[in-house]
Amino acid sequence: MVTMDRPEAEPSPRRAVIATGTGRYADPWHPFPATSARIADALRADGWEVTVDDDVDHALSNLDGLDLLVVNAGDPWREGAAELGHRADPAADAGLRAAIARGIGLVAVHAALSSLRDHPAWREAIGGEWQPGVSWHPPIGDARVRVVDGDHPVTGPMPHLDVFDERYSDLVVDDGARVLAVHDVDGAEHPAVWVQEEPTRAVVCSLGHDERAYDSPAHVALLQRAARWAAQV
């Protein structure tokens, strides 16, 4: 009897969406569509199938079948007080919660630390935030980010990365987060990159103010490793 080997099935593509700040998730300081394009380029170069969605609520409502959610968006409460909160789109909130529950990977980029304030599940998952009145940044410029945990796959053997960027400082970082990299301002050390594994894998990279931040090959490589680790692919 002649047997024939069956061709191996092609592996499913790794699929990601980048939720990009427009509308109430836009701000005057961050060119979110331009930086999302650079993030998409970095992920596609690493084998990802990427959708850039400039409607944050739509992105959160349509996470089924995706391996990774990248949020590159601003603070929806920046022009109003707390009474403007608690207006999350129900479908978006349900979609985000369901995706986190099934283990979607999360990458929070720069201003995403102040975004999705209407979604407590996001804040819980990323393990930190930009806190108005507490967090701040020095003027944008050349910066060195030091790796303090080289044993993690996201940072790997990289001792540091040099980047032209804003350095978010005095961020709130939860006790359960694992800080991988820091930057220094006036002798004080500030977390710049951290990860959290519960309730799902999440990577926070506080870098990425504008396109110049993505001219750093080390920054791009870190984002690629962050995506793979978060999505467990």
mmCIF file with all atom_site columns, N, CA and C in Angstrom, residues 62-118:
data_model
loop_
_atom_site.group_PDB
_atom_site.id
_atom_site.type_symbol
_atom_site.label_atom_id
_atom_site.label_alt_id
_atom_site.label_comp_id
_atom_site.label_asym_id
_atom_site.label_entity_id
_atom_site.label_seq_id
_atom_site.pdbx_PDB_ins_code
_atom_site.Cartn_x
_atom_site.Cartn_y
_atom_site.Cartn_z
_atom_site.occupancy
_atom_site.B_iso_or_equiv
_atom_site.pdbx_formal_charge
_atom_site.auth_seq_id
_atom_site.auth_comp_id
_atom_site.auth_asym_id
_atom_site.auth_atom_id
_atom_site.pdbx_PDB_model_num
ATOM 1   N N  . ASN A 1 62  ? -14.139 44.558 18.394 1.00 0.00 ? 62  ASN A N  1
ATOM 2   C CA . ASN A 1 62  ? -13.891 43.549 17.358 1.00 0.00 ? 62  ASN A CA 1
ATOM 3   C C  . ASN A 1 62  ? -12.550 42.854 17.572 1.00 0.00 ? 62  ASN A C  1
ATOM 4   N N  . LEU A 1 63  ? -12.356 42.322 18.769 1.00 0.00 ? 63  LEU A N  1
ATOM 5   C CA . LEU A 1 63  ? -11.093 41.672 19.119 1.00 0.00 ? 63  LEU A CA 1
ATOM 6   C C  . LEU A 1 63  ? -11.121 40.159 18.949 1.00 0.00 ? 63  LEU A C  1
ATOM 7   N N  . ASP A 1 64  ? -12.265 39.593 18.601 1.00 0.00 ? 64  ASP A N  1
ATOM 8   C CA . ASP A 1 64  ? -12.339 38.140 18.417 1.00 0.00 ? 64  ASP A CA 1
ATOM 9   C C  . ASP A 1 64  ? -11.357 37.701 17.335 1.00 0.00 ? 64  ASP A C  1
ATOM 10  N N  . GLY A 1 65  ? -10.638 36.628 17.614 1.00 0.00 ? 65  GLY A N  1
ATOM 11  C CA . GLY A 1 65  ? -9.717  36.070 16.637 1.00 0.00 ? 65  GLY A CA 1
ATOM 12  C C  . GLY A 1 65  ? -8.372  36.759 16.567 1.00 0.00 ? 65  GLY A C  1
ATOM 13  N N  . LEU A 1 66  ? -8.159  37.782 17.381 1.00 0.00 ? 66  LEU A N  1
ATOM 14  C CA . LEU A 1 66  ? -6.889  38.500 17.368 1.00 0.00 ? 66  LEU A CA 1
ATOM 15  C C  . LEU A 1 66  ? -5.987  38.014 18.497 1.00 0.00 ? 66  LEU A C  1
ATOM 16  N N  . ASP A 1 67  ? -4.691  38.079 18.244 1.00 0.00 ? 67  ASP A N  1
ATOM 17  C CA . ASP A 1 67  ? -3.702  37.667 19.238 1.00 0.00 ? 67  ASP A CA 1
ATOM 18  C C  . ASP A 1 67  ? -3.198  38.823 20.081 1.00 0.00 ? 67  ASP A C  1
ATOM 19  N N  . LEU A 1 68  ? -3.291  40.045 19.543 1.00 0.00 ? 68  LEU A N  1
ATOM 20  C CA . LEU A 1 68  ? -2.627  41.183 20.185 1.00 0.00 ? 68  LEU A CA 1
ATOM 21  C C  . LEU A 1 68  ? -3.430  42.460 19.980 1.00 0.00 ? 68  LEU A C  1
ATOM 22  N N  . LEU A 1 69  ? -3.555  43.230 21.059 1.00 0.00 ? 69  LEU A N  1
ATOM 23  C CA . LEU A 1 69  ? -4.112  44.580 21.014 1.00 0.00 ? 69  LEU A CA 1
ATOM 24  C C  . LEU A 1 69  ? -3.025  45.558 21.420 1.00 0.00 ? 69  LEU A C  1
ATOM 25  N N  . VAL A 1 70  ? -2.707  46.479 20.519 1.00 0.00 ? 70  VAL A N  1
ATOM 26  C CA . VAL A 1 70  ? -1.801  47.589 20.826 1.00 0.00 ? 70  VAL A CA 1
ATOM 27  C C  . VAL A 1 70  ? -2.653  48.843 20.944 1.00 0.00 ? 70  VAL A C  1
ATOM 28  N N  . VAL A 1 71  ? -2.500  49.573 22.037 1.00 0.00 ? 71  VAL A N  1
ATOM 29  C CA . VAL A 1 71  ? -3.232  50.826 22.204 1.00 0.00 ? 71  VAL A CA 1
ATOM 30  C C  . VAL A 1 71  ? -2.249  51.983 22.091 1.00 0.00 ? 71  VAL A C  1
ATOM 31  N N  . ASN A 1 72  ? -2.520  52.858 21.130 1.00 0.00 ? 72  ASN A N  1
ATOM 32  C CA . ASN A 1 72  ? -1.719  54.055 20.877 1.00 0.00 ? 72  ASN A CA 1
ATOM 33  C C  . ASN A 1 72  ? -2.696  55.219 20.766 1.00 0.00 ? 72  ASN A C  1
ATOM 34  N N  . ALA A 1 73  ? -3.146  55.688 21.922 1.00 0.00 ? 73  ALA A N  1
ATOM 35  C CA . ALA A 1 73  ? -4.239  56.659 21.970 1.00 0.00 ? 73  ALA A CA 1
ATOM 36  C C  . ALA A 1 73  ? -4.096  57.511 23.214 1.00 0.00 ? 73  ALA A C  1
ATOM 37  N N  . GLY A 1 74  ? -4.840  58.633 23.242 1.00 0.00 ? 74  GLY A N  1
ATOM 38  C CA . GLY A 1 74  ? -4.703  59.594 24.318 1.00 0.00 ? 74  GLY A CA 1
ATOM 39  C C  . GLY A 1 74  ? -5.815  59.523 25.345 1.00 0.00 ? 74  GLY A C  1
ATOM 40  N N  . ASP A 1 75  ? -5.826  60.544 26.195 1.00 0.00 ? 75  ASP A N  1
ATOM 41  C CA . ASP A 1 75  ? -6.700  60.602 27.363 1.00 0.00 ? 75  ASP A CA 1
ATOM 42  C C  . ASP A 1 75  ? -8.078  61.134 26.969 1.00 0.00 ? 75  ASP A C  1
ATOM 43  N N  . PRO A 1 76  ? -9.125  60.326 27.075 1.00 0.00 ? 76  PRO A N  1
ATOM 44  C CA . PRO A 1 76  ? -10.461 60.805 26.696 1.00 0.00 ? 76  PRO A CA 1
ATOM 45  C C  . PRO A 1 76  ? -11.045 61.792 27.698 1.00 0.00 ? 76  PRO A C  1
ATOM 46  N N  . TRP A 1 77  ? -10.435 61.918 28.876 1.00 0.00 ? 77  TRP A N  1
ATOM 47  C CA . TRP A 1 77  ? -10.944 62.825 29.902 1.00 0.00 ? 77  TRP A CA 1
ATOM 48  C C  . TRP A 1 77  ? -10.150 64.127 29.974 1.00 0.00 ? 77  TRP A C  1
ATOM 49  N N  . ARG A 1 78  ? -9.249  64.365 29.043 1.00 0.00 ? 78  ARG A N  1
ATOM 50  C CA . ARG A 1 78  ? -8.291  65.456 29.238 1.00 0.00 ? 78  ARG A CA 1
ATOM 51  C C  . ARG A 1 78  ? -8.957  66.830 29.262 1.00 0.00 ? 78  ARG A C  1
ATOM 52  N N  . GLU A 1 79  ? -10.146 66.980 28.687 1.00 0.00 ? 79  GLU A N  1
ATOM 53  C CA . GLU A 1 79  ? -10.797 68.287 28.640 1.00 0.00 ? 79  GLU A CA 1
ATOM 54  C C  . GLU A 1 79  ? -11.949 68.409 29.624 1.00 0.00 ? 79  GLU A C  1
ATOM 55  N N  . GLY A 1 80  ? -12.092 67.437 30.506 1.00 0.00 ? 80  GLY A N  1
ATOM 56  C CA . GLY A 1 80  ? -13.210 67.498 31.427 1.00 0.00 ? 80  GLY A CA 1
ATOM 57  C C  . GLY A 1 80  ? -12.884 66.836 32.748 1.00 0.00 ? 80  GLY A C  1
ATOM 58  N N  . ALA A 1 81  ? -13.712 67.060 33.708 1.00 0.00 ? 81  ALA A N  1
ATOM 59  C CA . ALA A 1 81  ? -13.529 66.483 35.027 1.00 0.00 ? 81  ALA A CA 1
ATOM 60  C C  . ALA A 1 81  ? -14.096 65.070 35.057 1.00 0.00 ? 81  ALA A C  1
ATOM 61  N N  . ALA A 1 82  ? -14.074 64.489 36.236 1.00 0.00 ? 82  ALA A N  1
ATOM 62  C CA . ALA A 1 82  ? -14.450 63.084 36.369 1.00 0.00 ? 82  ALA A CA 1
ATOM 63  C C  . ALA A 1 82  ? -15.896 62.826 35.976 1.00 0.00 ? 82  ALA A C  1
ATOM 64  N N  . GLU A 1 83  ? -16.744 63.865 36.064 1.00 0.00 ? 83  GLU A N  1
ATOM 65  C CA . GLU A 1 83  ? -18.147 63.619 35.708 1.00 0.00 ? 83  GLU A CA 1
ATOM 66  C C  . GLU A 1 83  ? -18.322 63.273 34.240 1.00 0.00 ? 83  GLU A C  1
ATOM 67  N N  . LEU A 1 84  ? -17.292 63.517 33.423 1.00 0.00 ? 84  LEU A N  1
ATOM 68  C CA . LEU A 1 84  ? -17.370 63.133 32.020 1.00 0.00 ? 84  LEU A CA 1
ATOM 69  C C  . LEU A 1 84  ? -17.066 61.651 31.816 1.00 0.00 ? 84  LEU A C  1
ATOM 70  N N  . GLY A 1 85  ? -16.635 61.003 32.888 1.00 0.00 ? 85  GLY A N  1
ATOM 71  C CA . GLY A 1 85  ? -16.260 59.605 32.766 1.00 0.00 ? 85  GLY A CA 1
ATOM 72  C C  . GLY A 1 85  ? -17.455 58.673 32.760 1.00 0.00 ? 85  GLY A C  1
ATOM 73  N N  . HIS A 1 86  ? -17.141 57.400 32.814 1.00 0.00 ? 86  HIS A N  1
ATOM 74  C CA . HIS A 1 86  ? -18.165 56.363 32.869 1.00 0.00 ? 86  HIS A CA 1
ATOM 75  C C  . HIS A 1 86  ? -19.096 56.433 31.665 1.00 0.00 ? 86  HIS A C  1
ATOM 76  N N  . ARG A 1 87  ? -18.522 56.669 30.505 1.00 0.00 ? 87  ARG A N  1
ATOM 77  C CA . ARG A 1 87  ? -19.334 56.666 29.287 1.00 0.00 ? 87  ARG A CA 1
ATOM 78  C C  . ARG A 1 87  ? -18.727 55.731 28.255 1.00 0.00 ? 87  ARG A C  1
ATOM 79  N N  . ALA A 1 88  ? -18.161 54.652 28.717 1.00 0.00 ? 88  ALA A N  1
ATOM 80  C CA . ALA A 1 88  ? -17.591 53.673 27.803 1.00 0.00 ? 88  ALA A CA 1
ATOM 81  C C  . ALA A 1 88  ? -18.688 53.096 26.913 1.00 0.00 ? 88  ALA A C  1
ATOM 82  N N  . ASP A 1 89  ? -18.347 52.915 25.650 1.00 0.00 ? 89  ASP A N  1
ATOM 83  C CA . ASP A 1 89  ? -19.256 52.232 24.743 1.00 0.00 ? 89  ASP A CA 1
ATOM 84  C C  . ASP A 1 89  ? -19.470 50.810 25.255 1.00 0.00 ? 89  ASP A C  1
ATOM 85  N N  . PRO A 1 90  ? -20.715 50.376 25.463 1.00 0.00 ? 90  PRO A N  1
ATOM 86  C CA . PRO A 1 90  ? -20.945 49.055 26.052 1.00 0.00 ? 90  PRO A CA 1
ATOM 87  C C  . PRO A 1 90  ? -20.326 47.922 25.248 1.00 0.00 ? 90  PRO A C  1
ATOM 88  N N  . ALA A 1 91  ? -20.419 47.986 23.925 1.00 0.00 ? 91  ALA A N  1
ATOM 89  C CA . ALA A 1 91  ? -19.838 46.922 23.104 1.00 0.00 ? 91  ALA A CA 1
ATOM 90  C C  . ALA A 1 91  ? -18.317 46.918 23.209 1.00 0.00 ? 91  ALA A C  1
ATOM 91  N N  . ALA A 1 92  ? -17.718 48.104 23.279 1.00 0.00 ? 92  ALA A N  1
ATOM 92  C CA . ALA A 1 92  ? -16.268 48.187 23.415 1.00 0.00 ? 92  ALA A CA 1
ATOM 93  C C  . ALA A 1 92  ? -15.817 47.622 24.752 1.00 0.00 ? 92  ALA A C  1
ATOM 94  N N  . ASP A 1 93  ? -16.538 47.973 25.817 1.00 0.00 ? 93  ASP A N  1
ATOM 95  C CA . ASP A 1 93  ? -16.156 47.486 27.142 1.00 0.00 ? 93  ASP A CA 1
ATOM 96  C C  . ASP A 1 93  ? -16.311 45.975 27.228 1.00 0.00 ? 93  ASP A C  1
ATOM 97  N N  . ALA A 1 94  ? -17.413 45.460 26.689 1.00 0.00 ? 94  ALA A N  1
ATOM 98  C CA . ALA A 1 94  ? -17.622 44.012 26.697 1.00 0.00 ? 94  ALA A CA 1
ATOM 99  C C  . ALA A 1 94  ? -16.567 43.301 25.861 1.00 0.00 ? 94  ALA A C  1
ATOM 100 N N  . GLY A 1 95  ? -16.225 43.875 24.710 1.00 0.00 ? 95  GLY A N  1
ATOM 101 C CA . GLY A 1 95  ? -15.215 43.259 23.857 1.00 0.00 ? 95  GLY A CA 1
ATOM 102 C C  . GLY A 1 95  ? -13.854 43.216 24.507 1.00 0.00 ? 95  GLY A C  1
ATOM 103 N N  . LEU A 1 96  ? -13.468 44.312 25.165 1.00 0.00 ? 96  LEU A N  1
ATOM 104 C CA . LEU A 1 96  ? -12.173 44.345 25.841 1.00 0.00 ? 96  LEU A CA 1
ATOM 105 C C  . LEU A 1 96  ? -12.133 43.347 26.986 1.00 0.00 ? 96  LEU A C  1
ATOM 106 N N  . ARG A 1 97  ? -13.179 43.316 27.796 1.00 0.00 ? 97  ARG A N  1
ATOM 107 C CA . ARG A 1 97  ? -13.205 42.388 28.929 1.00 0.00 ? 97  ARG A CA 1
ATOM 108 C C  . ARG A 1 97  ? -13.141 40.934 28.456 1.00 0.00 ? 97  ARG A C  1
ATOM 109 N N  . ALA A 1 98  ? -13.879 40.614 27.411 1.00 0.00 ? 98  ALA A N  1
ATOM 110 C CA . ALA A 1 98  ? -13.874 39.240 26.904 1.00 0.00 ? 98  ALA A CA 1
ATOM 111 C C  . ALA A 1 98  ? -12.506 38.870 26.353 1.00 0.00 ? 98  ALA A C  1
ATOM 112 N N  . ALA A 1 99  ? -11.870 39.796 25.657 1.00 0.00 ? 99  ALA A N  1
ATOM 113 C CA . ALA A 1 99  ? -10.552 39.510 25.088 1.00 0.00 ? 99  ALA A CA 1
ATOM 114 C C  . ALA A 1 99  ? -9.516  39.296 26.183 1.00 0.00 ? 99  ALA A C  1
ATOM 115 N N  . ILE A 1 100 ? -9.557  40.117 27.221 1.00 0.00 ? 100 ILE A N  1
ATOM 116 C CA . ILE A 1 100 ? -8.630  39.938 28.337 1.00 0.00 ? 100 ILE A CA 1
ATOM 117 C C  . ILE A 1 100 ? -8.885  38.600 29.020 1.00 0.00 ? 100 ILE A C  1
ATOM 118 N N  . ALA A 1 101 ? -10.148 38.249 29.190 1.00 0.00 ? 101 ALA A N  1
ATOM 119 C CA . ALA A 1 101 ? -10.481 36.990 29.858 1.00 0.00 ? 101 ALA A CA 1
ATOM 120 C C  . ALA A 1 101 ? -9.959  35.780 29.097 1.00 0.00 ? 101 ALA A C  1
ATOM 121 N N  . ARG A 1 102 ? -9.919  35.855 27.766 1.00 0.00 ? 102 ARG A N  1
ATOM 122 C CA . ARG A 1 102 ? -9.420  34.715 26.989 1.00 0.00 ? 102 ARG A CA 1
ATOM 123 C C  . ARG A 1 102 ? -7.907  34.759 26.797 1.00 0.00 ? 102 ARG A C  1
ATOM 124 N N  . GLY A 1 103 ? -7.260  35.855 27.224 1.00 0.00 ? 103 GLY A N  1
ATOM 125 C CA . GLY A 1 103 ? -5.805  35.894 27.194 1.00 0.00 ? 103 GLY A CA 1
ATOM 126 C C  . GLY A 1 103 ? -5.173  36.632 26.041 1.00 0.00 ? 103 GLY A C  1
ATOM 127 N N  . ILE A 1 104 ? -5.870  37.583 25.418 1.00 0.00 ? 104 ILE A N  1
ATOM 128 C CA . ILE A 1 104 ? -5.249  38.386 24.367 1.00 0.00 ? 104 ILE A CA 1
ATOM 129 C C  . ILE A 1 104 ? -4.024  39.102 24.934 1.00 0.00 ? 104 ILE A C  1
ATOM 130 N N  . GLY A 1 105 ? -2.989  39.256 24.122 1.00 0.00 ? 105 GLY A N  1
ATOM 131 C CA . GLY A 1 105 ? -1.827  40.021 24.538 1.00 0.00 ? 105 GLY A CA 1
ATOM 132 C C  . GLY A 1 105 ? -2.096  41.509 24.419 1.00 0.00 ? 105 GLY A C  1
ATOM 133 N N  . LEU A 1 106 ? -1.517  42.287 25.333 1.00 0.00 ? 106 LEU A N  1
ATOM 134 C CA . LEU A 1 106 ? -1.701  43.733 25.342 1.00 0.00 ? 106 LEU A CA 1
ATOM 135 C C  . LEU A 1 106 ? -0.351  44.434 25.285 1.00 0.00 ? 106 LEU A C  1
ATOM 136 N N  . VAL A 1 107 ? -0.269  45.473 24.475 1.00 0.00 ? 107 VAL A N  1
ATOM 137 C CA . VAL A 1 107 ? 0.883   46.376 24.484 1.00 0.00 ? 107 VAL A CA 1
ATOM 138 C C  . VAL A 1 107 ? 0.344   47.794 24.597 1.00 0.00 ? 107 VAL A C  1
ATOM 139 N N  . ALA A 1 108 ? 0.749   48.484 25.650 1.00 0.00 ? 108 ALA A N  1
ATOM 140 C CA . ALA A 1 108 ? 0.357   49.873 25.880 1.00 0.00 ? 108 ALA A CA 1
ATOM 141 C C  . ALA A 1 108 ? 1.540   50.764 25.542 1.00 0.00 ? 108 ALA A C  1
ATOM 142 N N  . VAL A 1 109 ? 1.330   51.704 24.621 1.00 0.00 ? 109 VAL A N  1
ATOM 143 C CA . VAL A 1 109 ? 2.406   52.540 24.110 1.00 0.00 ? 109 VAL A CA 1
ATOM 144 C C  . VAL A 1 109 ? 2.192   53.989 24.547 1.00 0.00 ? 109 VAL A C  1
ATOM 145 N N  . HIS A 1 110 ? 3.165   54.553 25.232 1.00 0.00 ? 110 HIS A N  1
ATOM 146 C CA . HIS A 1 110 ? 3.256   55.977 25.554 1.00 0.00 ? 110 HIS A CA 1
ATOM 147 C C  . HIS A 1 110 ? 1.948   56.499 26.154 1.00 0.00 ? 110 HIS A C  1
ATOM 148 N N  . ALA A 1 111 ? 1.194   57.300 25.426 1.00 0.00 ? 111 ALA A N  1
ATOM 149 C CA . ALA A 1 111 ? 0.001   57.939 25.978 1.00 0.00 ? 111 ALA A CA 1
ATOM 150 C C  . ALA A 1 111 ? -1.102  56.951 26.329 1.00 0.00 ? 111 ALA A C  1
ATOM 151 N N  . ALA A 1 112 ? -0.966  55.697 25.936 1.00 0.00 ? 112 ALA A N  1
ATOM 152 C CA . ALA A 1 112 ? -1.943  54.685 26.349 1.00 0.00 ? 112 ALA A CA 1
ATOM 153 C C  . ALA A 1 112 ? -2.004  54.553 27.862 1.00 0.00 ? 112 ALA A C  1
ATOM 154 N N  . LEU A 1 113 ? -0.966  55.049 28.560 1.00 0.00 ? 113 LEU A N  1
ATOM 155 C CA . LEU A 1 113 ? -0.991  55.049 30.018 1.00 0.00 ? 113 LEU A CA 1
ATOM 156 C C  . LEU A 1 113 ? -2.040  56.005 30.577 1.00 0.00 ? 113 LEU A C  1
ATOM 157 N N  . SER A 1 114 ? -2.532  56.915 29.757 1.00 0.00 ? 114 SER A N  1
ATOM 158 C CA . SER A 1 114 ? -3.597  57.819 30.197 1.00 0.00 ? 114 SER A CA 1
ATOM 159 C C  . SER A 1 114 ? -4.892  57.569 29.441 1.00 0.00 ? 114 SER A C  1
ATOM 160 N N  . SER A 1 115 ? -4.938  56.518 28.654 1.00 0.00 ? 115 SER A N  1
ATOM 161 C CA . SER A 1 115 ? -6.086  56.270 27.792 1.00 0.00 ? 115 SER A CA 1
ATOM 162 C C  . SER A 1 115 ? -7.025  55.225 28.389 1.00 0.00 ? 115 SER A C  1
ATOM 163 N N  . LEU A 1 116 ? -8.135  55.031 27.725 1.00 0.00 ? 116 LEU A N  1
ATOM 164 C CA . LEU A 1 116 ? -9.144  54.028 28.117 1.00 0.00 ? 116 LEU A CA 1
ATOM 165 C C  . LEU A 1 116 ? -9.540  54.184 29.586 1.00 0.00 ? 116 LEU A C  1
ATOM 166 N N  . ARG A 1 117 ? -9.666  55.432 30.036 1.00 0.00 ? 117 ARG A N  1
ATOM 167 C CA . ARG A 1 117 ? -10.010 55.653 31.446 1.00 0.00 ? 117 ARG A CA 1
ATOM 168 C C  . ARG A 1 117 ? -11.424 55.185 31.771 1.00 0.00 ? 117 ARG A C  1
ATOM 169 N N  . ASP A 1 118 ? -12.251 55.016 30.766 1.00 0.00 ? 118 ASP A N  1
ATOM 170 C CA . ASP A 1 118 ? -13.608 54.511 30.986 1.00 0.00 ? 118 ASP A CA 1
ATOM 171 C C  . ASP A 1 118 ? -13.645 52.991 31.130 1.00 0.00 ? 118 ASP A C  1
#
